[in-house]
Coordinates of C-alpha atoms and ligand atoms in Angstrom, one line a residue:
M1 CA 0.0 0.0 0.0
H2 CA 1.2 3.5 -0.9
P3 CA -0.2 6.6 0.6
I4 CA -1.9 8.9 -1.9
D5 CA -1.4 12.1 0.1
R6 CA 2.1 12.6 1.4
P7 CA 2.7 15.7 3.6
R8 CA 6.4 14.9 3.4
R9 CA 6.4 16.0 -0.3
L10 CA 6.3 19.6 0.7
R11 CA 9.1 19.1 3.2
S12 CA 11.6 17.7 0.8
H13 CA 13.6 20.9 0.0
P14 CA 14.5 23.9 2.2
T15 CA 13.3 26.4 -0.4
L16 CA 10.0 24.6 -0.8
R17 CA 9.6 24.6 3.0
N18 CA 10.1 28.3 2.9
L19 CA 7.6 28.7 0.1
V20 CA 4.8 27.0 2.0
Q21 CA 5.5 28.2 5.5
E22 CA 2.3 29.4 7.1
T23 CA 3.6 31.9 9.6
R24 CA 5.6 34.9 8.5
F25 CA 6.7 38.0 10.4
N26 CA 9.3 40.7 10.3
T27 CA 11.3 43.0 12.7
R28 CA 8.7 45.7 12.6
S29 CA 6.3 43.8 15.0
L30 CA 8.9 43.5 17.8
V31 CA 9.0 45.5 21.0
Y32 CA 12.0 45.5 23.3
P33 CA 11.6 46.2 27.1
L34 CA 14.2 48.5 28.8
F35 CA 14.8 49.0 32.5
I36 CA 15.8 52.5 33.5
R37 CA 17.0 53.3 37.0
E38 CA 17.0 56.8 38.4
G39 CA 20.5 58.1 38.6
T40 CA 23.5 58.5 36.2
G41 CA 26.2 56.4 34.7
I42 CA 24.4 53.1 35.3
R43 CA 25.0 50.1 33.1
Q44 CA 24.6 47.0 35.1
E45 CA 23.8 43.5 34.0
I46 CA 20.6 42.3 35.7
P47 CA 21.5 39.2 37.7
S48 CA 18.0 37.6 37.2
L49 CA 18.0 38.4 33.5
P50 CA 21.5 37.7 32.1
G51 CA 22.1 39.7 29.0
Q52 CA 19.6 42.5 30.0
F53 CA 20.8 45.7 31.6
H54 CA 19.8 48.4 34.1
Y55 CA 20.5 51.8 32.4
S56 CA 20.0 55.3 33.7
P57 CA 18.5 58.0 31.5
D58 CA 22.0 59.1 30.4
T59 CA 23.1 55.6 29.3
V60 CA 19.8 54.2 27.9
L61 CA 20.7 55.3 24.4
E62 CA 23.1 52.4 24.3
G63 CA 20.3 49.9 24.7
V64 CA 18.2 51.7 22.1
D65 CA 21.0 51.9 19.6
A66 CA 21.9 48.2 19.9
A67 CA 18.3 47.1 19.2
T68 CA 17.8 49.5 16.3
Q69 CA 20.9 47.8 14.6
H70 CA 18.7 44.7 14.4
G71 CA 15.6 46.5 13.1
V72 CA 13.8 46.9 16.4
F73 CA 12.3 50.4 16.6
S74 CA 9.7 50.0 19.4
F75 CA 10.5 50.0 23.1
L76 CA 8.7 49.4 26.3
L77 CA 10.1 51.5 29.2
F78 CA 10.1 50.5 32.8
G79 CA 11.3 52.9 35.5
I80 CA 13.0 52.1 38.9
P81 CA 12.8 55.1 41.2
K82 CA 15.1 56.1 44.1
H83 CA 12.2 57.1 46.3
K84 CA 9.3 54.8 47.1
D85 CA 6.3 55.7 49.3
P86 CA 2.8 54.1 50.0
E87 CA 1.2 56.2 47.2
G88 CA 3.9 55.5 44.6
S89 CA 4.1 59.2 44.0
S90 CA 7.5 59.0 42.1
A91 CA 5.5 57.3 39.3
W92 CA 4.2 60.6 38.0
A93 CA 7.3 62.8 38.7
A94 CA 8.0 65.0 35.7
D95 CA 11.7 64.3 36.3
G96 CA 11.4 60.6 36.9
A97 CA 13.6 58.0 35.1
V98 CA 11.0 57.2 32.4
Q99 CA 9.9 60.8 31.8
T100 CA 13.5 62.0 31.5
S101 CA 14.6 59.1 29.3
I102 CA 11.8 59.7 26.8
K103 CA 13.1 63.2 26.1
I104 CA 16.7 61.9 25.8
I105 CA 15.8 59.0 23.5
K106 CA 13.5 61.1 21.3
K107 CA 16.2 63.7 20.8
R108 CA 18.7 61.2 19.5
F109 CA 16.3 58.7 17.8
P110 CA 13.2 60.7 16.8
Y111 CA 11.8 57.9 14.7
V112 CA 11.7 55.2 17.5
L113 CA 8.4 54.4 19.2
L114 CA 8.3 54.7 22.9
I115 CA 5.7 52.8 24.9
T116 CA 5.7 53.3 28.7
D117 CA 4.6 50.7 31.2
V118 CA 2.1 52.4 33.5
C119 CA 2.0 50.9 37.0
L120 CA 2.7 51.7 40.6
C121 CA 4.3 48.5 41.8
E122 CA 7.9 49.7 41.1
Y123 CA 7.1 53.0 43.0
T124 CA 5.1 51.9 46.1
S125 CA 7.0 51.0 49.3
H126 CA 4.7 47.9 49.7
G127 CA 5.2 46.7 46.1
H128 CA 1.5 46.5 45.2
C129 CA 0.2 47.9 41.9
G130 CA -2.2 50.3 43.7
A131 CA -3.0 52.1 46.9
L132 CA -3.8 49.9 49.9
C133 CA -6.9 50.1 52.1
Q134 CA -8.8 48.0 54.6
D135 CA -11.9 46.3 53.3
S136 CA -15.1 46.0 55.4
H137 CA -13.7 42.8 57.0
G138 CA -10.5 44.6 58.1
N139 CA -8.4 42.8 55.5
V140 CA -5.7 44.8 53.6
T141 CA -6.5 45.0 50.0
V142 CA -5.7 47.2 46.9
D143 CA -8.2 50.0 46.6
N144 CA -9.3 49.9 43.0
D145 CA -11.0 53.3 42.7
A146 CA -8.5 55.2 44.8
T147 CA -5.8 53.9 42.5
L148 CA -7.4 55.0 39.2
P149 CA -6.5 58.8 39.4
R150 CA -2.9 57.9 40.2
I151 CA -2.6 55.5 37.3
A152 CA -4.2 58.2 35.0
R153 CA -1.9 60.8 36.4
T154 CA 1.2 58.6 35.7
A155 CA 0.0 57.9 32.1
L156 CA -0.5 61.7 31.6
S157 CA 3.1 62.4 32.9
H158 CA 4.4 60.0 30.3
A159 CA 2.4 61.5 27.5
Q160 CA 3.5 65.0 28.5
A161 CA 7.2 63.8 28.4
G162 CA 6.6 62.6 24.8
A163 CA 5.6 58.9 25.1
D164 CA 4.0 57.6 21.9
L165 CA 1.8 55.0 23.7
V166 CA 0.9 54.3 27.3
A167 CA 0.6 50.7 28.5
P168 CA -1.2 50.3 31.8
S169 CA -0.3 47.0 33.5
D170 CA -1.9 47.3 36.9
M171 CA -5.2 45.4 36.2
M172 CA -7.5 47.7 38.1
D173 CA -11.0 47.8 36.8
G174 CA -11.9 50.9 34.9
R175 CA -8.3 52.2 34.4
I176 CA -8.6 52.5 30.6
Q177 CA -11.5 54.8 31.0
A178 CA -9.8 56.8 33.7
I179 CA -6.6 57.2 31.5
R180 CA -8.6 58.0 28.3
Q181 CA -10.6 60.7 30.0
L182 CA -7.6 62.4 31.5
L183 CA -5.5 62.2 28.3
D184 CA -8.4 63.6 26.3
Q185 CA -9.0 66.4 28.8
E186 CA -5.3 67.4 28.5
R187 CA -5.3 67.3 24.7
F188 CA -3.6 63.9 24.3
E189 CA -6.6 62.4 22.5
N190 CA -4.2 61.0 19.9
T191 CA -2.1 59.0 22.3
P192 CA -3.1 55.4 22.0
I193 CA -3.5 53.1 25.0
M194 CA -1.9 49.7 24.7
S195 CA -3.6 47.8 27.5
Y196 CA -2.3 44.8 29.4
A197 CA -5.9 43.7 29.1
V198 CA -5.3 40.0 29.8
K199 CA -2.6 39.7 32.5
Y200 CA -2.4 36.6 34.6
A201 CA -1.1 36.3 38.2
S202 CA 1.9 34.4 37.0
A203 CA 5.0 33.0 38.6
F204 CA 6.7 33.8 35.2
Y205 CA 7.2 37.4 36.5
G206 CA 9.7 36.3 39.1
P207 CA 12.9 37.6 37.4
F208 CA 11.2 40.9 36.5
R209 CA 10.3 41.6 40.1
D210 CA 14.0 41.1 41.1
A211 CA 15.0 43.4 38.2
A212 CA 12.5 46.1 39.0
G213 CA 12.4 45.7 42.8
S214 CA 8.6 45.4 42.5
A215 CA 7.8 42.2 44.4
P216 CA 4.9 42.7 46.8
G217 CA 6.1 42.9 50.4
Q218 CA 3.1 41.0 51.6
G219 CA 0.6 38.8 49.8
D220 CA 0.4 38.3 46.1
R221 CA -1.4 39.9 43.1
K222 CA -4.2 37.3 42.8
G223 CA -6.7 39.9 43.9
Y224 CA -6.2 41.9 40.7
Q225 CA -4.3 39.9 38.1
M226 CA -6.2 37.0 36.4
D227 CA -6.5 33.4 37.6
W228 CA -4.6 31.1 35.2
H229 CA -7.4 28.6 35.3
N230 CA -9.5 31.0 33.2
R231 CA -9.8 31.3 29.5
R232 CA -13.2 32.8 28.9
E233 CA -12.6 35.6 31.3
A234 CA -9.8 36.9 29.0
L235 CA -12.5 37.8 26.5
R236 CA -14.4 39.7 29.2
E237 CA -11.3 41.7 30.2
A238 CA -10.6 42.4 26.5
R239 CA -14.2 43.5 25.9
L240 CA -14.3 45.8 28.8
D241 CA -11.0 47.4 27.8
R242 CA -12.2 47.9 24.3
Q243 CA -15.4 49.5 25.5
E244 CA -13.3 51.9 27.6
G245 CA -11.1 52.8 24.7
A246 CA -8.1 50.5 24.5
D247 CA -6.3 50.6 21.1
I248 CA -4.1 47.5 21.4
L249 CA -4.6 44.5 23.7
I250 CA -1.7 42.6 25.4
V251 CA -1.8 39.0 26.6
K252 CA 0.7 38.2 29.2
P253 CA 2.6 35.9 29.7
A254 CA 2.9 34.5 26.2
L255 CA 4.2 30.9 25.9
A256 CA 1.9 29.2 28.5
Y257 CA -1.0 31.3 27.3
L258 CA -1.1 30.8 23.5
D259 CA -4.7 29.4 23.7
V260 CA -5.7 32.8 25.1
V261 CA -3.6 34.7 22.4
S262 CA -5.4 32.6 19.8
D263 CA -8.9 33.3 21.2
L264 CA -8.2 37.0 21.3
A265 CA -6.6 37.1 17.9
N266 CA -9.7 35.4 16.4
Q267 CA -12.1 37.8 18.0
S268 CA -10.3 41.2 18.5
D269 CA -11.0 44.1 16.2
V270 CA -7.7 45.7 17.3
P271 CA -4.1 44.5 17.2
V272 CA -3.1 41.8 19.8
A273 CA 0.3 41.8 21.4
A274 CA 1.8 38.9 23.4
Y275 CA 4.4 39.6 26.1
S276 CA 7.0 36.9 26.5
V277 CA 7.9 37.7 30.0
S278 CA 11.0 37.6 32.2
G279 CA 10.6 34.0 33.4
E280 CA 10.2 32.7 29.8
Y281 CA 13.5 34.5 28.9
A282 CA 15.3 33.4 32.1
M283 CA 14.3 29.7 31.6
I284 CA 15.7 29.6 28.1
K285 CA 18.9 31.4 29.2
S286 CA 19.6 29.2 32.1
A287 CA 18.8 25.9 30.2
A288 CA 21.1 27.1 27.5
K289 CA 23.8 27.9 30.0
A290 CA 23.5 24.4 31.5
G291 CA 24.0 23.0 28.0
L292 CA 20.5 21.5 27.9
I293 CA 19.0 23.3 24.9
D294 CA 20.1 25.2 21.8
E295 CA 19.4 28.8 22.6
Y296 CA 19.3 30.1 19.1
N297 CA 16.9 27.5 17.8
L298 CA 14.7 27.9 20.8
I299 CA 14.5 31.7 20.3
R300 CA 13.5 31.1 16.7
E301 CA 10.9 28.4 17.6
T302 CA 9.3 30.2 20.5
A303 CA 9.0 33.5 18.6
T304 CA 7.4 31.8 15.7
C305 CA 4.9 30.0 17.9
V306 CA 3.7 33.2 19.4
Y307 CA 3.0 34.6 15.9
R308 CA 1.5 31.3 14.8
A309 CA -1.0 31.6 17.6
G310 CA -2.1 34.9 16.0
A311 CA -0.2 37.6 17.8
D312 CA 0.4 40.8 15.7
I313 CA 3.1 42.1 18.1
L314 CA 5.7 40.3 20.2
I315 CA 7.2 42.0 23.3
S316 CA 10.4 40.1 24.1
Y317 CA 13.7 40.4 25.9
Y318 CA 15.0 38.5 23.0
A319 CA 13.8 41.2 20.5
P320 CA 17.4 42.1 19.4
E321 CA 18.3 38.5 18.8
I322 CA 15.0 37.8 17.0
G323 CA 15.7 40.9 14.9
E324 CA 19.2 39.7 14.1
A325 CA 18.0 36.2 13.1
I326 CA 15.3 37.8 10.8
Q327 CA 18.0 40.1 9.2
K328 CA 20.1 37.0 8.5
G329 CA 17.2 35.4 6.7
E330 CA 17.1 32.6 9.3
L331 CA 13.7 33.5 10.8
G332 CA 10.4 35.2 9.9
Ligands
PBG1 C1 4.2 45.8 36.4 C2 4.7 44.8 35.5 C3 5.1 43.5 35.7 C4 5.5 43.0 34.5 C5 5.3 44.0 33.5 N1 4.7 45.0 34.2 C6 5.3 42.7 37.0 C7 4.1 42.3 37.7 O1 3.0 42.4 37.4 O2 4.4 41.7 38.8 C8 6.2 41.6 34.2 C9 7.1 41.6 33.1 C10 8.0 40.4 33.0 O3 8.0 39.5 33.9 O4 8.8 40.4 32.1 N2 3.1 45.6 37.1

């Protein structure tokens, strides 16, 4: 017996495989996260994220420059302040690390796109993403509605500094509406909101919290970030954020949540981004260091899988490496 249909026929030649490959992408859909610490002259490798650096506003151009060499022109900026307090008031300081860096980067690279992470957890002394309060049972919890004006104010300070897009990652209910209203009121009606609409309470954020000094002192984020048992709820979060005016939706983390990326990509009427987070990067790095896996091939495979699931945009600490592989014609 001979099979009539043979899928192997289309796999018989490398150029034929390229011809029929179903997933294609390019460097223009990559976003590279950068960590900026308040201060000067800082260029320190981050222990929990080998290969990633803490910069200060005066050195961050180095990180931007390196990525642009590989065709990456979009950046996601995270700030690490000197001063933390219960309110997280450094988050909206006009001379904060993010606000200052935006001006410096824009002056040297006017064509790059700067997206800012809008959250309070790096700025609060307790490490939670919002203001704390006591609920009616006396339990300490994050006060949703008291947090909204602070989140909106932080987003506005980024827009005023020249951010192209703001990306709220706090997961408070109603924050997109609060940000949209304040931005519009202050004549930033054309600044898009890239919402972390679907953000799970994930252990994959561990290395980031070391890098950003943002681990909650007590408790966890399960009271505001999503439960990883839930898939349908992602559509609810996405719908609410769309109704409130979100322009781009982020799913986070990426690799363990590709079912959710796929659901959203199938239903969304706006672009969908997947954020391949710190733990995903750190796992590949450390397995490669231990000689257990081939880092280059795993970078190519995992990036492709995110696009195959339907993501339009990939946020990744490997963005420069992905860009380089695409430039070499070995990916995309
Ligand atoms: C801030 C924020 C976090 C990440 C992005 N924005 C951490 C968190 O929610 O604890 C995680 C990014 C990563 O792990 O790479 N709220």
